[in-house]
Amino acid sequence: MTRPRPTTIVDAPRLSKKLGVDLVLASETLQYTGSFKFRAAYNVAANVKHAHVITASSGNFGQALAYACSLFGKRCTVVMPTTAPRIKVDAVREYGAEVDLVDLARKGRLDRLAELAKQYPEAYVASPYDDPLVIEGNAGLATELLALELHLDFIIAPIGGGGLTSGLVKAVESSGAKTKVLAAEPLLANDAAESFRAGHIVTRSDESETIADGARVLRIGDRNWEILSGGLAGVIEVTEDQIREGVRLLFALANLKVEPTGALALGAVLADQDRFRGKRVCCVISGGNADPALYAKLIKDI
């Protein structure tokens, strides 16, 4: 049976020298379906008894769940926004899932998911982030990193709903390691940062237009907040220019093709460079499913 691949560790000495940071890149771009989401999706498909699994996704979790369900002979339906990158919509279908497209100007993806849950009461509704099985699956990444004894001061990972960072925090806490976990979030979609400032979950009124489409969520998950509010070392807000620069630097100095969401962790280093100077920092490069036209535009001036 196909299981999640171990993460790819990339040393990028030119990038480290440029930023003055001892960088380790944990690249999930070569993970099955092109992102860390397969870790969570596999754990869901392997552990639920339901024959039909439904979810809402901007693309990466949808692809991952579609493939994972195909491995276990399960039906999969994915609610996706009409604005999702075509490459991701096509991939979800190619992995065998049904795509339910929703116009976000008329209806939220979670509202549509609730409708499908009523339509298919026998199905398991999988949150891309606010689900114990998702958090557990994502924790495997930190377990791998800690087993490598990389002596990390920080692990930085993108945050949308909080599934990845929750898994990382739980794994680090269980290990007793002193490594701090930080979240990187688009400034244009900074509900997690606002939540930490307020001391409670803050919900956005609508989805952001950040280039990092994987972070376009309205709020952090309830289960994720329970874990992160006490275990996350902080949230770093990343501008759109810093996200773009992260994509370019990873291409030029680390030979990595990364989608904008996947560049958020490096964007966080750019946003708070003095904090990390001379430190051993692992940036989780969460995925490589970049829209070809957008990606070509991002790197054309290198």
PDB file of C-alpha atoms in Angstrom:
ATOM      1  CA  MET A   1       0.000   0.000   0.000  1.00  0.00           C
ATOM      2  CA  THR A   2       1.246   3.484  -0.924  1.00  0.00           C
ATOM      3  CA  ARG A   3       2.084   5.460   2.212  1.00  0.00           C
ATOM      4  CA  PRO A   4       3.266   9.074   2.617  1.00  0.00           C
ATOM      5  CA  ARG A   5       6.806   9.634   1.416  1.00  0.00           C
ATOM      6  CA  PRO A   6       9.468  10.844   3.851  1.00  0.00           C
ATOM      7  CA  THR A   7      10.018  14.557   3.452  1.00  0.00           C
ATOM      8  CA  THR A   8      12.851  15.756   1.216  1.00  0.00           C
ATOM      9  CA  ILE A   9      15.542  17.627   3.134  1.00  0.00           C
ATOM     10  CA  VAL A  10      17.264  20.287   1.046  1.00  0.00           C
ATOM     11  CA  ASP A  11      20.358  22.183   2.150  1.00  0.00           C
ATOM     12  CA  ALA A  12      20.613  25.468   0.266  1.00  0.00           C
ATOM     13  CA  PRO A  13      23.961  27.070   1.144  1.00  0.00           C
ATOM     14  CA  ARG A  14      23.563  29.987  -1.266  1.00  0.00           C
ATOM     15  CA  LEU A  15      20.159  30.826   0.176  1.00  0.00           C
ATOM     16  CA  SER A  16      21.441  30.470   3.751  1.00  0.00           C
ATOM     17  CA  LYS A  17      24.358  32.788   3.004  1.00  0.00           C
ATOM     18  CA  LYS A  18      22.126  35.371   1.338  1.00  0.00           C
ATOM     19  CA  LEU A  19      19.780  35.530   4.336  1.00  0.00           C
ATOM     20  CA  GLY A  20      22.342  35.015   7.094  1.00  0.00           C
ATOM     21  CA  VAL A  21      20.288  32.115   8.404  1.00  0.00           C
ATOM     22  CA  ASP A  22      21.245  28.448   8.783  1.00  0.00           C
ATOM     23  CA  LEU A  23      18.384  27.119   6.683  1.00  0.00           C
ATOM     24  CA  VAL A  24      17.041  23.614   6.322  1.00  0.00           C
ATOM     25  CA  LEU A  25      14.259  23.187   3.768  1.00  0.00           C
ATOM     26  CA  ALA A  26      11.777  20.379   4.408  1.00  0.00           C
ATOM     27  CA  SER A  27      10.231  20.119   0.970  1.00  0.00           C
ATOM     28  CA  GLU A  28       6.889  18.379   0.586  1.00  0.00           C
ATOM     29  CA  THR A  29       6.789  19.224  -3.117  1.00  0.00           C
ATOM     30  CA  LEU A  30       7.699  15.604  -3.941  1.00  0.00           C
ATOM     31  CA  GLN A  31       5.088  14.183  -1.585  1.00  0.00           C
ATOM     32  CA  TYR A  32       2.321  12.213  -3.287  1.00  0.00           C
ATOM     33  CA  THR A  33      -0.104  14.681  -4.935  1.00  0.00           C
ATOM     34  CA  GLY A  34       2.503  17.423  -4.555  1.00  0.00           C
ATOM     35  CA  SER A  35       1.925  18.644  -0.997  1.00  0.00           C
ATOM     36  CA  PHE A  36       1.999  17.730   2.690  1.00  0.00           C
ATOM     37  CA  LYS A  37      -1.776  17.276   2.545  1.00  0.00           C
ATOM     38  CA  PHE A  38      -1.349  13.644   1.514  1.00  0.00           C
ATOM     39  CA  ARG A  39      -0.122  12.860   5.022  1.00  0.00           C
ATOM     40  CA  ALA A  40      -3.432  13.966   6.494  1.00  0.00           C
ATOM     41  CA  ALA A  41      -5.600  12.586   3.702  1.00  0.00           C
ATOM     42  CA  TYR A  42      -3.999   9.165   3.905  1.00  0.00           C
ATOM     43  CA  ASN A  43      -4.622   9.058   7.646  1.00  0.00           C
ATOM     44  CA  VAL A  44      -8.280   9.949   7.094  1.00  0.00           C
ATOM     45  CA  ALA A  45      -8.899   7.424   4.321  1.00  0.00           C
ATOM     46  CA  ALA A  46      -7.071   4.668   6.197  1.00  0.00           C
ATOM     47  CA  ASN A  47      -8.977   5.123   9.443  1.00  0.00           C
ATOM     48  CA  VAL A  48     -12.607   5.948   8.664  1.00  0.00           C
ATOM     49  CA  LYS A  49     -14.997   3.110   7.893  1.00  0.00           C
ATOM     50  CA  HIS A  50     -17.178   5.199   5.586  1.00  0.00           C
ATOM     51  CA  ALA A  51     -17.292   4.304   1.889  1.00  0.00           C
ATOM     52  CA  HIS A  52     -17.762   7.935   0.856  1.00  0.00           C
ATOM     53  CA  VAL A  53     -15.670  10.899   2.052  1.00  0.00           C
ATOM     54  CA  ILE A  54     -16.489  14.523   1.260  1.00  0.00           C
ATOM     55  CA  THR A  55     -14.495  17.676   1.882  1.00  0.00           C
ATOM     56  CA  ALA A  56     -14.006  21.301   0.831  1.00  0.00           C
ATOM     57  CA  SER A  57     -10.654  22.410  -0.526  1.00  0.00           C
ATOM     58  CA  SER A  58      -8.939  25.056  -2.612  1.00  0.00           C
ATOM     59  CA  GLY A  59      -7.042  22.204  -4.201  1.00  0.00           C
ATOM     60  CA  ASN A  60      -4.232  20.474  -2.341  1.00  0.00           C
ATOM     61  CA  PHE A  61      -6.301  18.622   0.265  1.00  0.00           C
ATOM     62  CA  GLY A  62      -8.820  17.780  -2.436  1.00  0.00           C
ATOM     63  CA  GLN A  63      -6.123  16.169  -4.574  1.00  0.00           C
ATOM     64  CA  ALA A  64      -4.667  14.356  -1.613  1.00  0.00           C
ATOM     65  CA  LEU A  65      -7.997  13.007  -0.392  1.00  0.00           C
ATOM     66  CA  ALA A  66      -9.010  11.984  -3.909  1.00  0.00           C
ATOM     67  CA  TYR A  67      -5.850   9.909  -4.301  1.00  0.00           C
ATOM     68  CA  ALA A  68      -5.992   8.495  -0.768  1.00  0.00           C
ATOM     69  CA  CYS A  69      -9.614   7.438  -1.234  1.00  0.00           C
ATOM     70  CA  SER A  70      -8.729   5.763  -4.526  1.00  0.00           C
ATOM     71  CA  LEU A  71      -6.105   3.687  -2.714  1.00  0.00           C
ATOM     72  CA  PHE A  72      -8.732   2.400  -0.300  1.00  0.00           C
ATOM     73  CA  GLY A  73     -11.504   2.004  -2.882  1.00  0.00           C
ATOM     74  CA  LYS A  74     -13.609   4.847  -1.483  1.00  0.00           C
ATOM     75  CA  ARG A  75     -15.772   7.432  -3.202  1.00  0.00           C
ATOM     76  CA  CYS A  76     -14.658  11.044  -2.791  1.00  0.00           C
ATOM     77  CA  THR A  77     -16.427  14.367  -3.414  1.00  0.00           C
ATOM     78  CA  VAL A  78     -14.561  17.673  -3.176  1.00  0.00           C
ATOM     79  CA  VAL A  79     -16.181  21.122  -2.971  1.00  0.00           C
ATOM     80  CA  MET A  80     -13.893  23.614  -4.701  1.00  0.00           C
ATOM     81  CA  PRO A  81     -14.228  27.337  -5.458  1.00  0.00           C
ATOM     82  CA  THR A  82     -14.613  28.339  -9.082  1.00  0.00           C
ATOM     83  CA  THR A  83     -11.481  30.466  -8.553  1.00  0.00           C
ATOM     84  CA  ALA A  84      -9.306  27.438  -7.696  1.00  0.00           C
ATOM     85  CA  PRO A  85      -6.324  26.992 -10.030  1.00  0.00           C
ATOM     86  CA  ARG A  86      -7.305  24.882 -13.028  1.00  0.00           C
ATOM     87  CA  ILE A  87      -4.319  22.606 -12.471  1.00  0.00           C
ATOM     88  CA  LYS A  88      -5.723  21.644  -9.061  1.00  0.00           C
ATOM     89  CA  VAL A  89      -9.297  21.121 -10.266  1.00  0.00           C
ATOM     90  CA  ASP A  90      -8.083  18.882 -13.079  1.00  0.00           C
ATOM     91  CA  ALA A  91      -5.862  16.899 -10.728  1.00  0.00           C
ATOM     92  CA  VAL A  92      -8.717  16.206  -8.288  1.00  0.00           C
ATOM     93  CA  ARG A  93     -10.757  14.766 -11.147  1.00  0.00           C
ATOM     94  CA  GLU A  94      -7.828  12.762 -12.499  1.00  0.00           C
ATOM     95  CA  TYR A  95      -7.372  11.145  -9.098  1.00  0.00           C
ATOM     96  CA  GLY A  96     -10.960   9.917  -9.380  1.00  0.00           C
ATOM     97  CA  ALA A  97     -12.961  12.310  -7.215  1.00  0.00           C
ATOM     98  CA  GLU A  98     -16.111  14.232  -8.076  1.00  0.00           C
ATOM     99  CA  VAL A  99     -15.617  18.018  -8.084  1.00  0.00           C
ATOM    100  CA  ASP A 100     -18.444  20.257  -6.872  1.00  0.00           C
ATOM    101  CA  LEU A 101     -17.602  23.811  -7.952  1.00  0.00           C
ATOM    102  CA  VAL A 102     -19.045  26.705  -5.952  1.00  0.00           C
ATOM    103  CA  ASP A 103     -19.137  30.426  -6.725  1.00  0.00           C
ATOM    104  CA  LEU A 104     -17.893  32.017  -3.509  1.00  0.00           C
ATOM    105  CA  ALA A 105     -19.666  35.283  -4.352  1.00  0.00           C
ATOM    106  CA  ARG A 106     -22.948  33.416  -3.928  1.00  0.00           C
ATOM    107  CA  LYS A 107     -22.213  30.687  -1.405  1.00  0.00           C
ATOM    108  CA  GLY A 108     -19.362  29.744   0.928  1.00  0.00           C
ATOM    109  CA  ARG A 109     -17.598  26.452   0.382  1.00  0.00           C
ATOM    110  CA  LEU A 110     -18.438  25.326   3.931  1.00  0.00           C
ATOM    111  CA  ASP A 111     -22.112  26.139   3.331  1.00  0.00           C
ATOM    112  CA  ARG A 112     -22.035  23.922   0.249  1.00  0.00           C
ATOM    113  CA  LEU A 113     -20.228  21.237   2.211  1.00  0.00           C
ATOM    114  CA  ALA A 114     -23.009  21.316   4.804  1.00  0.00           C
ATOM    115  CA  GLU A 115     -25.559  20.834   2.018  1.00  0.00           C
ATOM    116  CA  LEU A 116     -23.693  17.799   0.727  1.00  0.00           C
ATOM    117  CA  ALA A 117     -23.444  16.385   4.228  1.00  0.00           C
ATOM    118  CA  LYS A 118     -27.246  16.425   4.407  1.00  0.00           C
ATOM    119  CA  GLN A 119     -27.500  14.967   0.903  1.00  0.00           C
ATOM    120  CA  TYR A 120     -25.098  12.127   1.792  1.00  0.00           C
ATOM    121  CA  PRO A 121     -25.711  11.403   5.510  1.00  0.00           C
ATOM    122  CA  GLU A 122     -23.725   8.179   5.263  1.00  0.00           C
ATOM    123  CA  ALA A 123     -20.559  10.023   4.182  1.00  0.00           C
ATOM    124  CA  TYR A 124     -17.666  11.118   6.363  1.00  0.00           C
ATOM    125  CA  VAL A 125     -17.131  14.893   6.269  1.00  0.00           C
ATOM    126  CA  ALA A 126     -13.395  15.571   6.446  1.00  0.00           C
ATOM    127  CA  SER A 127     -12.170  19.030   7.355  1.00  0.00           C
ATOM    128  CA  PRO A 128      -8.884  19.861   5.606  1.00  0.00           C
ATOM    129  CA  TYR A 129      -7.541  21.011   8.982  1.00  0.00           C
ATOM    130  CA  ASP A 130     -10.021  20.822  11.896  1.00  0.00           C
ATOM    131  CA  ASP A 131     -10.023  17.038  12.235  1.00  0.00           C
ATOM    132  CA  PRO A 132      -8.103  14.833  14.708  1.00  0.00           C
ATOM    133  CA  LEU A 133      -7.083  12.442  11.928  1.00  0.00           C
ATOM    134  CA  VAL A 134      -5.753  15.334   9.851  1.00  0.00           C
ATOM    135  CA  ILE A 135      -3.726  16.717  12.758  1.00  0.00           C
ATOM    136  CA  GLU A 136      -2.377  13.245  13.554  1.00  0.00           C
ATOM    137  CA  GLY A 137      -1.363  12.675   9.949  1.00  0.00           C
ATOM    138  CA  ASN A 138       0.436  15.999   9.734  1.00  0.00           C
ATOM    139  CA  ALA A 139       2.344  15.310  12.953  1.00  0.00           C
ATOM    140  CA  GLY A 140       4.328  12.706  11.041  1.00  0.00           C
ATOM    141  CA  LEU A 141       6.313  15.479   9.355  1.00  0.00           C
ATOM    142  CA  ALA A 142       7.685  16.835  12.634  1.00  0.00           C
ATOM    143  CA  THR A 143       8.344  13.298  13.876  1.00  0.00           C
ATOM    144  CA  GLU A 144      10.527  12.742  10.804  1.00  0.00           C
ATOM    145  CA  LEU A 145      12.365  16.037  11.270  1.00  0.00           C
ATOM    146  CA  LEU A 146      13.079  15.380  14.941  1.00  0.00           C
ATOM    147  CA  ALA A 147      14.312  11.854  14.213  1.00  0.00           C
ATOM    148  CA  LEU A 148      16.935  13.330  11.887  1.00  0.00           C
ATOM    149  CA  GLU A 149      18.465  15.225  14.841  1.00  0.00           C
ATOM    150  CA  LEU A 150      18.829  18.434  12.891  1.00  0.00           C
ATOM    151  CA  HIS A 151      19.117  20.492  16.099  1.00  0.00           C
ATOM    152  CA  LEU A 152      16.563  23.038  14.974  1.00  0.00           C
ATOM    153  CA  ASP A 153      15.881  26.303  16.783  1.00  0.00           C
ATOM    154  CA  PHE A 154      12.700  26.923  14.782  1.00  0.00           C
ATOM    155  CA  ILE A 155      10.314  25.141  12.465  1.00  0.00           C
ATOM    156  CA  ILE A 156       8.283  27.563  10.346  1.00  0.00           C
ATOM    157  CA  ALA A 157       5.240  26.332   8.438  1.00  0.00           C
ATOM    158  CA  PRO A 158       2.358  27.969   6.550  1.00  0.00           C
ATOM    159  CA  ILE A 159      -0.952  28.384   8.339  1.00  0.00           C
ATOM    160  CA  GLY A 160      -4.430  28.464   6.862  1.00  0.00           C
ATOM    161  CA  GLY A 161      -6.858  26.545   9.036  1.00  0.00           C
ATOM    162  CA  GLY A 162      -4.064  25.306  11.275  1.00  0.00           C
ATOM    163  CA  GLY A 163      -3.904  21.580  10.529  1.00  0.00           C
ATOM    164  CA  LEU A 164      -0.193  21.477   9.669  1.00  0.00           C
ATOM    165  CA  THR A 165       1.040  23.693  12.476  1.00  0.00           C
ATOM    166  CA  SER A 166      -1.164  21.835  14.987  1.00  0.00           C
ATOM    167  CA  GLY A 167       0.402  18.551  13.966  1.00  0.00           C
ATOM    168  CA  LEU A 168       3.897  20.020  14.222  1.00  0.00           C
ATOM    169  CA  VAL A 169       3.241  21.487  17.672  1.00  0.00           C
ATOM    170  CA  LYS A 170       1.806  18.221  19.000  1.00  0.00           C
ATOM    171  CA  ALA A 171       4.754  16.198  17.721  1.00  0.00           C
ATOM    172  CA  VAL A 172       7.331  18.630  19.109  1.00  0.00           C
ATOM    173  CA  GLU A 173       5.598  18.739  22.488  1.00  0.00           C
ATOM    174  CA  SER A 174       5.406  14.941  22.633  1.00  0.00           C
ATOM    175  CA  SER A 175       9.130  14.676  21.902  1.00  0.00           C
ATOM    176  CA  GLY A 176      10.174  17.136  24.583  1.00  0.00           C
ATOM    177  CA  ALA A 177      12.320  19.019  22.066  1.00  0.00           C
ATOM    178  CA  LYS A 178      13.016  22.708  22.653  1.00  0.00           C
ATOM    179  CA  THR A 179      12.376  23.578  18.996  1.00  0.00           C
ATOM    180  CA  LYS A 180       9.861  26.401  18.584  1.00  0.00           C
ATOM    181  CA  VAL A 181       7.110  26.156  15.967  1.00  0.00           C
ATOM    182  CA  LEU A 182       6.107  29.351  14.166  1.00  0.00           C
ATOM    183  CA  ALA A 183       3.309  29.933  11.675  1.00  0.00           C
ATOM    184  CA  ALA A 184       3.667  31.956   8.475  1.00  0.00           C
ATOM    185  CA  GLU A 185       0.492  33.656   7.274  1.00  0.00           C
ATOM    186  CA  PRO A 186      -0.334  36.061   4.440  1.00  0.00           C
ATOM    187  CA  LEU A 187      -0.890  39.580   5.735  1.00  0.00           C
ATOM    188  CA  LEU A 188      -3.956  39.713   3.476  1.00  0.00           C
ATOM    189  CA  ALA A 189      -5.421  36.646   5.204  1.00  0.00           C
ATOM    190  CA  ASN A 190      -4.215  37.195   8.748  1.00  0.00           C
ATOM    191  CA  ASP A 191      -7.088  35.757  10.789  1.00  0.00           C
ATOM    192  CA  ALA A 192      -4.689  33.543  12.783  1.00  0.00           C
ATOM    193  CA  ALA A 193      -2.458  36.498  13.670  1.00  0.00           C
ATOM    194  CA  GLU A 194      -5.520  38.526  14.633  1.00  0.00           C
ATOM    195  CA  SER A 195      -6.758  35.609  16.732  1.00  0.00           C
ATOM    196  CA  PHE A 196      -3.497  35.476  18.669  1.00  0.00           C
ATOM    197  CA  ARG A 197      -3.618  39.217  19.269  1.00  0.00           C
ATOM    198  CA  ALA A 198      -7.233  39.014  20.455  1.00  0.00           C
ATOM    199  CA  GLY A 199      -6.833  35.849  22.519  1.00  0.00           C
ATOM    200  CA  HIS A 200      -9.755  34.160  20.757  1.00  0.00           C
ATOM    201  CA  ILE A 201     -10.658  32.975  17.258  1.00  0.00           C
ATOM    202  CA  VAL A 202     -11.232  35.840  14.828  1.00  0.00           C
ATOM    203  CA  THR A 203     -13.295  35.123  11.715  1.00  0.00           C
ATOM    204  CA  ARG A 204     -12.910  36.927   8.413  1.00  0.00           C
ATOM    205  CA  SER A 205     -16.066  38.115   6.643  1.00  0.00           C
ATOM    206  CA  ASP A 206     -14.899  36.779   3.259  1.00  0.00           C
ATOM    207  CA  GLU A 207     -12.013  34.930   1.666  1.00  0.00           C
ATOM    208  CA  SER A 208      -8.871  36.882   0.893  1.00  0.00           C
ATOM    209  CA  GLU A 209      -7.415  37.380  -2.563  1.00  0.00           C
ATOM    210  CA  THR A 210      -3.896  36.538  -1.389  1.00  0.00           C
ATOM    211  CA  ILE A 211      -1.685  34.877  -3.964  1.00  0.00           C
ATOM    212  CA  ALA A 212      -1.225  32.071  -1.407  1.00  0.00           C
ATOM    213  CA  ASP A 213      -4.503  30.346  -2.262  1.00  0.00           C
ATOM    214  CA  GLY A 214      -3.906  27.535   0.243  1.00  0.00           C
ATOM    215  CA  ALA A 215      -4.255  30.047   3.071  1.00  0.00           C
ATOM    216  CA  ARG A 216      -7.590  31.480   1.952  1.00  0.00           C
ATOM    217  CA  VAL A 217      -9.702  30.458   4.921  1.00  0.00           C
ATOM    218  CA  LEU A 218     -12.159  32.409   7.060  1.00  0.00           C
ATOM    219  CA  ARG A 219     -10.901  31.215  10.428  1.00  0.00           C
ATOM    220  CA  ILE A 220      -8.622  28.853  12.240  1.00  0.00           C
ATOM    221  CA  GLY A 221     -10.165  25.517  13.255  1.00  0.00           C
ATOM    222  CA  ASP A 222     -11.527  24.993  16.768  1.00  0.00           C
ATOM    223  CA  ARG A 223      -9.369  21.923  17.481  1.00  0.00           C
ATOM    224  CA  ASN A 224      -6.385  23.699  15.973  1.00  0.00           C
ATOM    225  CA  TRP A 225      -6.907  26.739  18.182  1.00  0.00           C
ATOM    226  CA  GLU A 226      -6.948  24.537  21.297  1.00  0.00           C
ATOM    227  CA  ILE A 227      -3.507  23.229  20.352  1.00  0.00           C
ATOM    228  CA  LEU A 228      -1.946  26.360  18.895  1.00  0.00           C
ATOM    229  CA  SER A 229      -3.129  28.953  21.401  1.00  0.00           C
ATOM    230  CA  GLY A 230      -0.850  27.416  24.008  1.00  0.00           C
ATOM    231  CA  GLY A 231       1.804  25.716  21.889  1.00  0.00           C
ATOM    232  CA  LEU A 232       2.613  27.924  18.916  1.00  0.00           C
ATOM    233  CA  ALA A 233       5.501  30.357  19.388  1.00  0.00           C
ATOM    234  CA  GLY A 234       3.828  32.979  17.210  1.00  0.00           C
ATOM    235  CA  VAL A 235       2.447  33.964  13.819  1.00  0.00           C
ATOM    236  CA  ILE A 236       4.505  35.946  11.319  1.00  0.00           C
ATOM    237  CA  GLU A 237       2.541  37.988   8.783  1.00  0.00           C
ATOM    238  CA  VAL A 238       3.974  37.881   5.267  1.00  0.00           C
ATOM    239  CA  THR A 239       3.309  40.468   2.557  1.00  0.00           C
ATOM    240  CA  GLU A 240       2.444  39.514  -1.006  1.00  0.00           C
ATOM    241  CA  ASP A 241       5.819  40.841  -2.187  1.00  0.00           C
ATOM    242  CA  GLN A 242       7.596  38.636   0.364  1.00  0.00           C
ATOM    243  CA  ILE A 243       5.621  35.608  -0.797  1.00  0.00           C
ATOM    244  CA  ARG A 244       6.611  36.331  -4.398  1.00  0.00           C
ATOM    245  CA  GLU A 245      10.245  36.833  -3.401  1.00  0.00           C
ATOM    246  CA  GLY A 246      10.149  33.521  -1.528  1.00  0.00           C
ATOM    247  CA  VAL A 247       8.981  31.733  -4.681  1.00  0.00           C
ATOM    248  CA  ARG A 248      11.774  33.351  -6.706  1.00  0.00           C
ATOM    249  CA  LEU A 249      14.512  32.627  -4.149  1.00  0.00           C
ATOM    250  CA  LEU A 250      13.506  28.985  -3.822  1.00  0.00           C
ATOM    251  CA  PHE A 251      13.677  28.628  -7.603  1.00  0.00           C
ATOM    252  CA  ALA A 252      16.930  30.521  -8.065  1.00  0.00           C
ATOM    253  CA  LEU A 253      18.933  29.405  -5.020  1.00  0.00           C
ATOM    254  CA  ALA A 254      17.425  26.057  -3.985  1.00  0.00           C
ATOM    255  CA  ASN A 255      16.253  24.630  -7.333  1.00  0.00           C
ATOM    256  CA  LEU A 256      12.729  24.159  -5.975  1.00  0.00           C
ATOM    257  CA  LYS A 257       9.473  24.796  -7.839  1.00  0.00           C
ATOM    258  CA  VAL A 258       7.078  25.961  -5.144  1.00  0.00           C
ATOM    259  CA  GLU A 259       3.521  27.273  -5.152  1.00  0.00           C
ATOM    260  CA  PRO A 260       3.001  30.615  -3.364  1.00  0.00           C
ATOM    261  CA  THR A 261       1.551  29.000  -0.213  1.00  0.00           C
ATOM    262  CA  GLY A 262       4.588  26.761  -0.090  1.00  0.00           C
ATOM    263  CA  ALA A 263       6.858  29.808  -0.016  1.00  0.00           C
ATOM    264  CA  LEU A 264       5.190  31.332   3.049  1.00  0.00           C
ATOM    265  CA  ALA A 265       7.744  29.927   5.509  1.00  0.00           C
ATOM    266  CA  LEU A 266      10.639  31.494   3.623  1.00  0.00           C
ATOM    267  CA  GLY A 267       8.566  34.659   3.318  1.00  0.00           C
ATOM    268  CA  ALA A 268       8.377  34.694   7.114  1.00  0.00           C
ATOM    269  CA  VAL A 269      12.179  34.626   7.291  1.00  0.00           C
ATOM    270  CA  LEU A 270      12.265  37.596   4.919  1.00  0.00           C
ATOM    271  CA  ALA A 271       9.675  39.390   7.067  1.00  0.00           C
ATOM    272  CA  ASP A 272      11.604  38.964  10.332  1.00  0.00           C
ATOM    273  CA  GLN A 273      15.172  38.346   9.217  1.00  0.00           C
ATOM    274  CA  ASP A 274      16.898  39.663  12.343  1.00  0.00           C
ATOM    275  CA  ARG A 275      14.992  37.183  14.512  1.00  0.00           C
ATOM    276  CA  PHE A 276      16.504  34.248  12.659  1.00  0.00           C
ATOM    277  CA  ARG A 277      20.005  35.502  11.945  1.00  0.00           C
ATOM    278  CA  GLY A 278      22.499  32.805  12.899  1.00  0.00           C
ATOM    279  CA  LYS A 279      19.744  30.400  13.969  1.00  0.00           C
ATOM    280  CA  ARG A 280      19.077  26.877  12.702  1.00  0.00           C
ATOM    281  CA  VAL A 281      15.725  27.236  10.967  1.00  0.00           C
ATOM    282  CA  CYS A 282      13.628  24.650   9.133  1.00  0.00           C
ATOM    283  CA  CYS A 283      11.224  26.086   6.580  1.00  0.00           C
ATOM    284  CA  VAL A 284       8.449  23.676   5.644  1.00  0.00           C
ATOM    285  CA  ILE A 285       7.947  24.018   1.893  1.00  0.00           C
ATOM    286  CA  SER A 286       4.396  22.754   1.936  1.00  0.00           C
ATOM    287  CA  GLY A 287       3.636  22.154  -1.742  1.00  0.00           C
ATOM    288  CA  GLY A 288       4.608  22.569  -5.361  1.00  0.00           C
ATOM    289  CA  ASN A 289       1.282  22.603  -7.201  1.00  0.00           C
ATOM    290  CA  ALA A 290       1.824  25.969  -8.815  1.00  0.00           C
ATOM    291  CA  ASP A 291      -0.425  27.267 -11.568  1.00  0.00           C
ATOM    292  CA  PRO A 292       1.905  27.245 -14.628  1.00  0.00           C
ATOM    293  CA  ALA A 293       0.944  30.677 -15.935  1.00  0.00           C
ATOM    294  CA  LEU A 294       1.232  32.321 -12.526  1.00  0.00           C
ATOM    295  CA  TYR A 295       4.494  30.566 -11.779  1.00  0.00           C
ATOM    296  CA  ALA A 296       6.020  31.650 -15.086  1.00  0.00           C
ATOM    297  CA  LYS A 297       5.042  35.226 -14.273  1.00  0.00           C
ATOM    298  CA  LEU A 298       6.582  35.031 -10.796  1.00  0.00           C
ATOM    299  CA  ILE A 299       9.994  33.842 -11.955  1.00  0.00           C
ATOM    300  CA  LYS A 300      10.279  35.578 -15.333  1.00  0.00           C
ATOM    301  CA  ASP A 301      12.568  38.371 -14.096  1.00  0.00           C
ATOM    302  CA  ILE A 302      15.150  36.132 -12.438  1.00  0.00           C
TER     303      ILE A 302
END
